[in-house]
Coordinates of C-alpha atoms and ligand atoms in Angstrom, one line a residue:
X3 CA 0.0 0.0 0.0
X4 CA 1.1 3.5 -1.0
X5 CA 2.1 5.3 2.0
X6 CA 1.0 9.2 3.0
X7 CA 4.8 9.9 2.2
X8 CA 4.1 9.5 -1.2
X9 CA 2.4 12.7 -1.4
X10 CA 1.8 15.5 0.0
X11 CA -0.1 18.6 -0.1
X12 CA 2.5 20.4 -2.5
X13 CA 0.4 23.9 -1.8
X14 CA 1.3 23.3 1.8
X15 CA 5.1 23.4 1.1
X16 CA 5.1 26.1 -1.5
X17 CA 3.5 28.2 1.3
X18 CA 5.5 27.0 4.4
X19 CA 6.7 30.2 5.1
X20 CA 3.6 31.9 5.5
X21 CA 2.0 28.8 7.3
X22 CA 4.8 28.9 9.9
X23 CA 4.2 32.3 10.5
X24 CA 0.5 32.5 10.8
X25 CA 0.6 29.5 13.5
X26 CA 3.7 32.0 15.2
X27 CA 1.0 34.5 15.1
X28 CA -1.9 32.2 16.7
X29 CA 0.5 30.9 19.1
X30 CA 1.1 34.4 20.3
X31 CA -2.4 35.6 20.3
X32 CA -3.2 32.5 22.7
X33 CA -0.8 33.8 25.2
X34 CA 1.9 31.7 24.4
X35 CA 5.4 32.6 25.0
X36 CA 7.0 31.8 21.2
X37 CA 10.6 32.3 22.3
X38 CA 10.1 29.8 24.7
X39 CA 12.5 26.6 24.0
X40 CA 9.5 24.1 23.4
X41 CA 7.7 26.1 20.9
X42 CA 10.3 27.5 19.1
X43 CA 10.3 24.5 16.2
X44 CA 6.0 23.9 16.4
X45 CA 5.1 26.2 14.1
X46 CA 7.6 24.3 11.4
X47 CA 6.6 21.3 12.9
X48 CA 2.6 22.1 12.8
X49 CA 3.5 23.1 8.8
X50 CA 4.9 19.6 7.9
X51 CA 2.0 18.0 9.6
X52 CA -0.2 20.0 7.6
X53 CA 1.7 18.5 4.1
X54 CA 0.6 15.2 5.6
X55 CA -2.9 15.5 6.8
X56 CA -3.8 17.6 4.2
X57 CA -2.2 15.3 1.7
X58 CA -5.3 14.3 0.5
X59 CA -6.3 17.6 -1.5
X60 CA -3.0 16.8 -3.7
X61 CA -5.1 13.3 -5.1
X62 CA -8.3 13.5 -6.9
X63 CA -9.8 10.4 -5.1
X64 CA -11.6 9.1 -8.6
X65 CA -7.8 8.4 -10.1
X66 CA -7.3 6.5 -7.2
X67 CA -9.6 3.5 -8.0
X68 CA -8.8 3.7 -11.7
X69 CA -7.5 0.3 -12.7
X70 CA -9.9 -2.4 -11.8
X71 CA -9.7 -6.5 -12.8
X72 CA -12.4 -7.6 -14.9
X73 CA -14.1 -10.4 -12.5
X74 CA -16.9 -13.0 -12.8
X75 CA -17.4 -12.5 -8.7
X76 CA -20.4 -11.3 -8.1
X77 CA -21.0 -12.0 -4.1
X78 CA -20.1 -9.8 -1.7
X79 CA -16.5 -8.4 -0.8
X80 CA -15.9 -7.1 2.4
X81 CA -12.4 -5.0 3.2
X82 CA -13.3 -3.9 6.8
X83 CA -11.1 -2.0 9.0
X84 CA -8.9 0.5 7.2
X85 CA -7.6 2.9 9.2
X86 CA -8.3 6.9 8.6
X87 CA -7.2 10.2 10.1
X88 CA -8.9 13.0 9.1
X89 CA -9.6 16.6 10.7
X90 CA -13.1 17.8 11.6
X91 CA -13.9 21.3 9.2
X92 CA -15.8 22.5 12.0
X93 CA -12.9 23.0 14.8
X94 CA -9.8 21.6 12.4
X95 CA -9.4 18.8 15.5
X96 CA -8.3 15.6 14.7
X97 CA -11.2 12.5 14.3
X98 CA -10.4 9.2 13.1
X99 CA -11.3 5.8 13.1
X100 CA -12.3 2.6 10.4
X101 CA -14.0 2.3 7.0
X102 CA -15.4 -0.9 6.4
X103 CA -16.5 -1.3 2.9
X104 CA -19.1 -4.0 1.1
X105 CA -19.9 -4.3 -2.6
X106 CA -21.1 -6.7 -4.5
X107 CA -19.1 -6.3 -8.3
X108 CA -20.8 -6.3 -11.5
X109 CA -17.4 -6.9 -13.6
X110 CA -15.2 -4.8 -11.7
X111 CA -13.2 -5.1 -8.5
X112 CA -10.3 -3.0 -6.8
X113 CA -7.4 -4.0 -5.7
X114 CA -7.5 -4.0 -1.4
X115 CA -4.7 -1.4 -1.3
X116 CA -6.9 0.6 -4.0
X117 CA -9.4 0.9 -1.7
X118 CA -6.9 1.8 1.5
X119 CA -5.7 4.8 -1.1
X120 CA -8.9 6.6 -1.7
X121 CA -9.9 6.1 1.7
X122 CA -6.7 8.6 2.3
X123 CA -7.6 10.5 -0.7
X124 CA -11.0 11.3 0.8
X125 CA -10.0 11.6 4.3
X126 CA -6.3 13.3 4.7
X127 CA -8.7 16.5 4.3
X128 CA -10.7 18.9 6.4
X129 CA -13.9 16.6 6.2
X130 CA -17.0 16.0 8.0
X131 CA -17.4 12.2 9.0
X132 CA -20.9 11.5 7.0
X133 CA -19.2 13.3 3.7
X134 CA -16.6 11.0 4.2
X135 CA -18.7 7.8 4.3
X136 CA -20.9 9.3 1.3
X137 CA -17.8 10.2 -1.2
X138 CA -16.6 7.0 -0.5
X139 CA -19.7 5.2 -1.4
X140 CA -20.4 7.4 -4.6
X141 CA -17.0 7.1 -5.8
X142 CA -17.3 3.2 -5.8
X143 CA -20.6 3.4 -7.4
X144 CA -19.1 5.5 -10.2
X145 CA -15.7 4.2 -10.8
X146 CA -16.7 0.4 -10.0
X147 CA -20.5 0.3 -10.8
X148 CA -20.7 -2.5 -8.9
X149 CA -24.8 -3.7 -8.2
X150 CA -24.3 -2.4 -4.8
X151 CA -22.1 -1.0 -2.0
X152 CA -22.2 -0.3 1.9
X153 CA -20.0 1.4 3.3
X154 CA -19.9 2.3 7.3
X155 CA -17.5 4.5 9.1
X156 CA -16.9 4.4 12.6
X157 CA -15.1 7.9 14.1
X158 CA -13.6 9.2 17.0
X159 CA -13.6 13.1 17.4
X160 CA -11.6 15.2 19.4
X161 CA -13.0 18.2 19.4
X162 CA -16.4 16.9 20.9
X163 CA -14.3 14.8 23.7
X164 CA -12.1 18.2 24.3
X165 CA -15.0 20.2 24.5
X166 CA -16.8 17.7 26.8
X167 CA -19.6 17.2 24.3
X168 CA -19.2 13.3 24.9
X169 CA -17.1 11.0 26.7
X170 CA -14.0 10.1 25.4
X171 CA -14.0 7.0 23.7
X172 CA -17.4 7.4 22.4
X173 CA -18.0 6.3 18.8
X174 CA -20.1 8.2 16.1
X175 CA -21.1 5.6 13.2
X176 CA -22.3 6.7 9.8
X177 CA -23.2 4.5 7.1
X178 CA -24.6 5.3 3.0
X179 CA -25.7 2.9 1.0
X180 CA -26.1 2.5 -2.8
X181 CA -27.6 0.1 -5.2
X182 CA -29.1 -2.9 -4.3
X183 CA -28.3 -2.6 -0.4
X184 CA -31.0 0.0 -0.7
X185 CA -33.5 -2.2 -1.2
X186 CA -32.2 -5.8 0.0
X187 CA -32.3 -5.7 4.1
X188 CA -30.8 -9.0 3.4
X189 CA -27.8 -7.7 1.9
X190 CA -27.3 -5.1 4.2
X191 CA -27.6 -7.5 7.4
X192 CA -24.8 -10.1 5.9
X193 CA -22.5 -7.1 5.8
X194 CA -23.2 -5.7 9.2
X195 CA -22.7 -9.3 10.8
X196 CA -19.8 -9.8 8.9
X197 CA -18.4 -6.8 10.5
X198 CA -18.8 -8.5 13.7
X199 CA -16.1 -11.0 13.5
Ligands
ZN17 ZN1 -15.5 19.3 15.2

Protein backbone atom coordinates (compact mmCIF):
# COMPACT_ATOMS: atom_id res chain seq x y z
CA UNK A 1 0.00 0.00 0.00
CA UNK A 2 1.11 3.46 -0.99
CA UNK A 3 2.11 5.34 2.01
CA UNK A 4 1.05 9.16 3.02
CA UNK A 5 4.82 9.86 2.22
CA UNK A 6 4.06 9.47 -1.18
CA UNK A 7 2.43 12.66 -1.36
CA UNK A 8 1.80 15.53 0.00
CA UNK A 9 -0.08 18.55 -0.15
CA UNK A 10 2.50 20.36 -2.51
CA UNK A 11 0.37 23.89 -1.82
CA UNK A 12 1.35 23.28 1.79
CA UNK A 13 5.12 23.38 1.07
CA UNK A 14 5.10 26.11 -1.53
CA UNK A 15 3.49 28.23 1.31
CA UNK A 16 5.52 27.03 4.45
CA UNK A 17 6.74 30.21 5.07
CA UNK A 18 3.62 31.92 5.47
CA UNK A 19 2.01 28.79 7.32
CA UNK A 20 4.76 28.85 9.85
CA UNK A 21 4.18 32.30 10.47
CA UNK A 22 0.53 32.46 10.77
CA UNK A 23 0.57 29.50 13.48
CA UNK A 24 3.67 31.97 15.24
CA UNK A 25 1.00 34.45 15.14
CA UNK A 26 -1.90 32.22 16.65
CA UNK A 27 0.47 30.86 19.15
CA UNK A 28 1.11 34.41 20.32
CA UNK A 29 -2.42 35.60 20.26
CA UNK A 30 -3.23 32.50 22.71
CA UNK A 31 -0.83 33.83 25.16
CA UNK A 32 1.91 31.65 24.42
CA UNK A 33 5.42 32.56 24.95
CA UNK A 34 6.99 31.75 21.19
CA UNK A 35 10.61 32.31 22.25
CA UNK A 36 10.11 29.81 24.74
CA UNK A 37 12.51 26.64 23.98
CA UNK A 38 9.46 24.14 23.41
CA UNK A 39 7.75 26.12 20.94
CA UNK A 40 10.33 27.46 19.06
CA UNK A 41 10.34 24.53 16.17
CA UNK A 42 6.02 23.87 16.43
CA UNK A 43 5.15 26.19 14.13
CA UNK A 44 7.56 24.32 11.38
CA UNK A 45 6.56 21.32 12.94
CA UNK A 46 2.65 22.07 12.79
CA UNK A 47 3.45 23.05 8.82
CA UNK A 48 4.90 19.61 7.91
CA UNK A 49 1.99 17.97 9.62
CA UNK A 50 -0.16 19.99 7.56
CA UNK A 51 1.67 18.54 4.08
CA UNK A 52 0.63 15.24 5.63
CA UNK A 53 -2.86 15.50 6.81
CA UNK A 54 -3.77 17.58 4.23
CA UNK A 55 -2.19 15.30 1.74
CA UNK A 56 -5.34 14.34 0.51
CA UNK A 57 -6.30 17.56 -1.52
CA UNK A 58 -2.99 16.83 -3.74
CA UNK A 59 -5.06 13.28 -5.14
CA UNK A 60 -8.31 13.53 -6.89
CA UNK A 61 -9.78 10.38 -5.11
CA UNK A 62 -11.59 9.12 -8.58
CA UNK A 63 -7.80 8.44 -10.08
CA UNK A 64 -7.30 6.50 -7.21
CA UNK A 65 -9.64 3.48 -8.01
CA UNK A 66 -8.85 3.68 -11.72
CA UNK A 67 -7.53 0.31 -12.66
CA UNK A 68 -9.85 -2.42 -11.81
CA UNK A 69 -9.67 -6.50 -12.76
CA UNK A 70 -12.40 -7.64 -14.85
CA UNK A 71 -14.12 -10.44 -12.48
CA UNK A 72 -16.86 -13.02 -12.84
CA UNK A 73 -17.36 -12.54 -8.69
CA UNK A 74 -20.44 -11.29 -8.06
CA UNK A 75 -21.02 -12.00 -4.09
CA UNK A 76 -20.05 -9.75 -1.68
CA UNK A 77 -16.47 -8.39 -0.79
CA UNK A 78 -15.86 -7.13 2.35
CA UNK A 79 -12.38 -4.98 3.19
CA UNK A 80 -13.29 -3.89 6.80
CA UNK A 81 -11.05 -1.99 9.03
CA UNK A 82 -8.89 0.54 7.23
CA UNK A 83 -7.65 2.86 9.24
CA UNK A 84 -8.33 6.88 8.55
CA UNK A 85 -7.24 10.19 10.10
CA UNK A 86 -8.94 13.04 9.12
CA UNK A 87 -9.63 16.62 10.71
CA UNK A 88 -13.10 17.82 11.64
CA UNK A 89 -13.86 21.34 9.20
CA UNK A 90 -15.77 22.54 12.04
CA UNK A 91 -12.90 22.98 14.77
CA UNK A 92 -9.80 21.57 12.41
CA UNK A 93 -9.43 18.76 15.52
CA UNK A 94 -8.35 15.61 14.69
CA UNK A 95 -11.16 12.49 14.34
CA UNK A 96 -10.40 9.19 13.11
CA UNK A 97 -11.34 5.77 13.14
CA UNK A 98 -12.33 2.58 10.40
CA UNK A 99 -14.05 2.31 7.04
CA UNK A 100 -15.41 -0.93 6.38
CA UNK A 101 -16.53 -1.31 2.90
CA UNK A 102 -19.06 -4.04 1.09
CA UNK A 103 -19.87 -4.28 -2.60
CA UNK A 104 -21.10 -6.75 -4.47
CA UNK A 105 -19.07 -6.28 -8.29
CA UNK A 106 -20.78 -6.35 -11.48
CA UNK A 107 -17.44 -6.93 -13.63
CA UNK A 108 -15.15 -4.80 -11.70
CA UNK A 109 -13.20 -5.07 -8.54
CA UNK A 110 -10.34 -2.99 -6.82
CA UNK A 111 -7.35 -3.96 -5.66
CA UNK A 112 -7.52 -4.02 -1.36
CA UNK A 113 -4.75 -1.40 -1.27
CA UNK A 114 -6.89 0.64 -4.01
CA UNK A 115 -9.40 0.91 -1.66
CA UNK A 116 -6.89 1.79 1.54
CA UNK A 117 -5.70 4.75 -1.06
CA UNK A 118 -8.92 6.61 -1.71
CA UNK A 119 -9.88 6.11 1.73
CA UNK A 120 -6.69 8.57 2.32
CA UNK A 121 -7.63 10.54 -0.71
CA UNK A 122 -10.99 11.28 0.84
CA UNK A 123 -10.04 11.62 4.32
CA UNK A 124 -6.26 13.27 4.68
CA UNK A 125 -8.70 16.53 4.25
CA UNK A 126 -10.74 18.93 6.36
CA UNK A 127 -13.89 16.61 6.20
CA UNK A 128 -16.97 15.99 8.01
CA UNK A 129 -17.41 12.23 9.01
CA UNK A 130 -20.90 11.51 7.03
CA UNK A 131 -19.19 13.34 3.72
CA UNK A 132 -16.62 11.05 4.21
CA UNK A 133 -18.68 7.81 4.28
CA UNK A 134 -20.92 9.31 1.32
CA UNK A 135 -17.82 10.19 -1.16
CA UNK A 136 -16.62 7.00 -0.50
CA UNK A 137 -19.72 5.24 -1.43
CA UNK A 138 -20.39 7.37 -4.64
CA UNK A 139 -16.99 7.12 -5.83
CA UNK A 140 -17.30 3.25 -5.77
CA UNK A 141 -20.56 3.41 -7.42
CA UNK A 142 -19.14 5.50 -10.20
CA UNK A 143 -15.70 4.17 -10.84
CA UNK A 144 -16.71 0.38 -9.99
CA UNK A 145 -20.48 0.33 -10.82
CA UNK A 146 -20.74 -2.51 -8.86
CA UNK A 147 -24.78 -3.74 -8.19
CA UNK A 148 -24.33 -2.40 -4.82
CA UNK A 149 -22.06 -0.98 -1.99
CA UNK A 150 -22.19 -0.27 1.85
CA UNK A 151 -19.96 1.38 3.33
CA UNK A 152 -19.88 2.30 7.33
CA UNK A 153 -17.48 4.49 9.10
CA UNK A 154 -16.88 4.44 12.62
CA UNK A 155 -15.05 7.85 14.14
CA UNK A 156 -13.57 9.22 17.04
CA UNK A 157 -13.58 13.06 17.41
CA UNK A 158 -11.58 15.18 19.36
CA UNK A 159 -13.02 18.21 19.42
CA UNK A 160 -16.41 16.94 20.86
CA UNK A 161 -14.27 14.80 23.70
CA UNK A 162 -12.08 18.17 24.25
CA UNK A 163 -15.03 20.25 24.54
CA UNK A 164 -16.84 17.73 26.83
CA UNK A 165 -19.60 17.18 24.29
CA UNK A 166 -19.22 13.32 24.93
CA UNK A 167 -17.15 11.02 26.70
CA UNK A 168 -13.96 10.14 25.38
CA UNK A 169 -14.04 6.99 23.69
CA UNK A 170 -17.41 7.43 22.37
CA UNK A 171 -17.98 6.32 18.81
CA UNK A 172 -20.10 8.24 16.14
CA UNK A 173 -21.11 5.57 13.25
CA UNK A 174 -22.33 6.72 9.85
CA UNK A 175 -23.21 4.50 7.08
CA UNK A 176 -24.64 5.26 2.99
CA UNK A 177 -25.72 2.86 1.02
CA UNK A 178 -26.15 2.54 -2.79
CA UNK A 179 -27.58 0.15 -5.22
CA UNK A 180 -29.06 -2.89 -4.26
CA UNK A 181 -28.35 -2.59 -0.38
CA UNK A 182 -31.01 0.00 -0.74
CA UNK A 183 -33.54 -2.25 -1.22
CA UNK A 184 -32.19 -5.79 0.01
CA UNK A 185 -32.33 -5.68 4.09
CA UNK A 186 -30.78 -9.03 3.39
CA UNK A 187 -27.77 -7.70 1.95
CA UNK A 188 -27.29 -5.10 4.17
CA UNK A 189 -27.59 -7.49 7.43
CA UNK A 190 -24.77 -10.11 5.93
CA UNK A 191 -22.54 -7.12 5.82
CA UNK A 192 -23.24 -5.71 9.21
CA UNK A 193 -22.74 -9.26 10.76
CA UNK A 194 -19.80 -9.76 8.88
CA UNK A 195 -18.39 -6.77 10.51
CA UNK A 196 -18.80 -8.50 13.71
CA UNK A 197 -16.12 -11.02 13.52
ZN1 LIG B 1 -15.49 19.31 15.25
Amino acid sequence: MAGVKDYLNKQVGDNREQIEHHVREILKLIGEDVEREGLLDTPARVTRMYEEIFAGYAIEPRDVLGVTFEENHEELVIVKDITYYSQCEHHMAPFFGKVHIGYIPSGHIAGLSKLARLVEAVSRRLQVQERITSQIADIMDEVLQPRGVMVVVEGEHLCMCARGVKKPGSKTVTSAVRGTFRKDAASRAEFLSLLKD
